[in-house]
């Protein structure tokens, strides 16, 4: 699942899908925490998952806000449109 | 929680309260000067709160945070650096036609994230601190939304930082899965006894190194650095370059020292490769840049490489050398980006090397300050940067890291070349543009005074470092 998210991040050119791929990666880490917690019979893994969920939501909120601004500016969600800095 | 716990957390509580107070003040009365005053007062108050906190340390506050002298030293550094950023932002934002006040809430919250990182000795607080810092930095990098490159910088930073956070989390999950604990000191018990799950711990640590490496901007995780440095507004670049990296270095020291992951042979090998690659790549790529912000970006990659030499040296001496180097580096980067912020106009930041041609003959004081900062980055004696490098080399020599020291010295020599390029432009007497051709904005009094103070501290640390060194030695002894 983590690899799937990473591949998505690398091959997609559309910002919306890139944000979704990041979400997949974060959730993969969350799932790993839950299963690790289950292995040790502790609640810590699930606690961590709740934190990951919250933080991912905050991250996506800022990400979508930036995405809207970018769309207003470039009229496209293609990442290559917004890459004028090089070197 | 006992009253001692609250006393230990007082600096963090005051800082959090300040961001709430600033937010409410903006809601009731939107005034730039008032916001700056409140933020600065809050930071000063948090700094003052370090002394009551120092009387109860070391103290484990909840399983998540540990307040010891190491945390307090870095708190002090973060508060002072944030105060300098707040003051230099005032003049910078005055020239921009944006909603200025919210900027300071974000800066305060970023400082809070740094403090949580520094005090974290548990995966949960580590992750929370990192994300509090990162999410505010996304918004700050893209703060000047009318500039296309600012937006681009914010978006690039968001995508890459979020991906690296996912790597870090996955690494933490692997370590947790094989050790059954998320607290740094307990991880050591399991790690040093060397269980059957060793390979998973190694994989986990490798994933975590990716996360660390991204935030520290070391090779090969450095690709975002020049773009974000260039695109973000100059005070934000100062923040990204100074306290964000400083806090990450502090948590790097704490995690790898306390969890025992530093004692794994492969960890040391990975960091040695990263350090050498950063020193070489950072300095070489900086040679080809004409943009001062990008030069400083590549130079920061190299500087983090030097810092990792101190980390690699290990022991009290390595930790102390790293902390001193970092202190010098924070002051210097703040000063350098402060100069860029002070000379920037509303349309663009003063980032072209040509912007600085003959600056000395037009603005002697600020040109001298900038030169002092560049000399410190290059490691010229009488500046804090020189002593930092000296202690790092000494720490490396005491651990017999000869190949790394060799690279450090060669890389520093290359470094001198591109810093001198900027200095030569500053002192150039030919083709100096007149005020009509290339107008310079008037340096704001508050920002100018901050820069002067930074320059004084820089020289003071360079000639009389003992008080700070004593504090650092006391601070790092808390790690062991």
Tab-separated table of N, CA, C and O in Angstrom, chain B residues 374-387 389 416 420:
chain	number	residue	atom	x	y	z
B	374	UNK	N	28.487	36.445	5.665
B	374	UNK	CA	29.072	35.560	4.644
B	374	UNK	C	30.422	35.026	5.111
B	374	UNK	O	30.744	33.856	4.892
B	375	UNK	N	31.207	35.880	5.801
B	375	UNK	CA	32.487	35.412	6.333
B	375	UNK	C	32.273	34.309	7.353
B	375	UNK	O	33.011	33.327	7.400
B	376	UNK	N	31.231	34.467	8.168
B	376	UNK	CA	30.956	33.446	9.176
B	376	UNK	C	30.557	32.137	8.500
B	376	UNK	O	30.984	31.057	8.905
B	377	UNK	N	29.742	32.225	7.432
B	377	UNK	CA	29.358	31.011	6.701
B	377	UNK	C	30.592	30.355	6.098
B	377	UNK	O	30.720	29.136	6.056
B	378	UNK	N	31.524	31.191	5.624
B	378	UNK	CA	32.731	30.644	5.020
B	378	UNK	C	33.693	30.124	6.078
B	378	UNK	O	34.598	29.362	5.759
B	379	UNK	N	33.499	30.542	7.332
B	379	UNK	CA	34.360	30.060	8.406
B	379	UNK	C	35.645	30.835	8.543
B	379	UNK	O	36.718	30.274	8.730
B	380	UNK	N	35.550	32.157	8.444
B	380	UNK	CA	36.728	33.012	8.585
B	380	UNK	C	36.875	33.372	10.068
B	380	UNK	O	35.867	33.632	10.722
B	381	UNK	N	38.088	33.358	10.610
B	381	UNK	CA	38.266	33.615	12.046
B	381	UNK	C	37.644	34.933	12.519
B	381	UNK	O	37.405	35.834	11.716
B	382	UNK	N	37.411	34.993	13.816
B	382	UNK	CA	36.735	36.086	14.525
B	382	UNK	C	35.223	36.022	14.373
B	382	UNK	O	34.512	36.834	14.941
B	383	UNK	N	34.713	35.079	13.620
B	383	UNK	CA	33.263	34.933	13.551
B	383	UNK	C	32.876	33.615	14.210
B	383	UNK	O	33.692	32.718	14.376
B	384	UNK	N	31.579	33.517	14.549
B	384	UNK	CA	31.106	32.307	15.218
B	384	UNK	C	31.255	31.088	14.311
B	384	UNK	O	31.517	29.983	14.774
B	385	UNK	N	31.093	31.308	12.995
B	385	UNK	CA	31.173	30.185	12.064
B	385	UNK	C	32.527	29.494	12.100
B	385	UNK	O	32.620	28.279	11.984
B	386	UNK	N	33.578	30.286	12.297
B	386	UNK	CA	34.928	29.700	12.357
B	386	UNK	C	35.058	28.779	13.561
B	386	UNK	O	35.515	27.638	13.452
B	387	UNK	N	34.607	29.282	14.731
B	387	UNK	CA	34.733	28.460	15.935
B	387	UNK	C	33.899	27.198	15.815
B	387	UNK	O	34.316	26.118	16.242
B	389	UNK	N	33.201	25.540	13.134
B	389	UNK	CA	33.918	24.588	12.287
B	389	UNK	C	35.105	24.006	13.042
B	389	UNK	O	35.406	22.818	12.947
B	416	UNK	N	34.514	28.942	0.273
B	416	UNK	CA	35.020	30.318	0.361
B	416	UNK	C	34.875	31.024	-0.986
B	416	UNK	O	34.514	32.191	-1.066
B	420	UNK	N	32.901	34.510	-1.482
B	420	UNK	CA	33.683	35.681	-1.883
B	420	UNK	C	33.111	36.308	-3.143
B	420	UNK	O	33.223	37.516	-3.339
